[in-house]
Coordinates of C-alpha atoms in Angstrom, one line a residue:
X1 CA 26.0 32.9 -31.4
X2 CA 26.3 30.2 -28.7
X3 CA 23.3 28.6 -27.2
X4 CA 24.7 29.2 -23.7
X5 CA 27.6 31.2 -22.3
X6 CA 29.7 30.4 -19.1
X7 CA 29.8 33.4 -16.8
X8 CA 31.1 31.4 -13.8
X9 CA 34.4 33.3 -14.0
X10 CA 32.8 36.7 -14.7
X11 CA 33.5 39.7 -12.6
X12 CA 31.2 42.6 -11.8
X13 CA 32.2 46.2 -12.3
X14 CA 33.8 48.3 -15.0
X15 CA 35.9 46.6 -17.6
X16 CA 38.7 49.1 -17.4
X17 CA 39.7 50.8 -14.2
X18 CA 39.6 54.6 -14.2
X19 CA 43.1 56.2 -14.6
X20 CA 44.4 57.9 -11.5
X21 CA 43.1 61.5 -11.2
X22 CA 40.0 60.9 -13.2
X23 CA 36.4 60.3 -12.0
X24 CA 33.6 59.0 -14.2
X25 CA 30.4 61.1 -13.9
X26 CA 27.1 61.3 -15.9
X27 CA 25.6 64.8 -16.5
X28 CA 23.0 66.2 -18.9
X29 CA 24.2 69.2 -21.0
X30 CA 22.3 71.3 -23.5
X31 CA 23.2 70.5 -27.1
X32 CA 24.7 74.0 -27.6
X33 CA 27.1 73.4 -24.8
X34 CA 28.3 70.2 -26.3
X35 CA 28.6 71.9 -29.7
X36 CA 30.7 74.6 -28.2
X37 CA 33.1 72.1 -26.8
X38 CA 33.3 70.3 -30.2
X39 CA 34.0 73.6 -31.9
X40 CA 36.8 74.5 -29.4
X41 CA 38.4 71.2 -30.2
X42 CA 38.1 71.8 -34.0
X43 CA 39.5 75.3 -33.6
X44 CA 42.5 74.0 -31.7
X45 CA 43.4 71.4 -34.3
X46 CA 41.5 68.3 -33.4
X47 CA 41.5 65.8 -30.6
X48 CA 38.7 64.6 -28.3
X49 CA 36.4 67.0 -26.4
X50 CA 35.5 64.2 -24.0
X51 CA 38.8 63.9 -22.1

């Protein structure tokens, strides 16, 4: 690890811009709701329940 880092060229904000047609949100869901989504993905052959 360096003793100091140069952030003079750093930029604020998200590292990757959101793709067109998608909006990032934060919500709280019960664990059983998340488990239902995971189960649906598993039953359909895999993938990612988060997209």
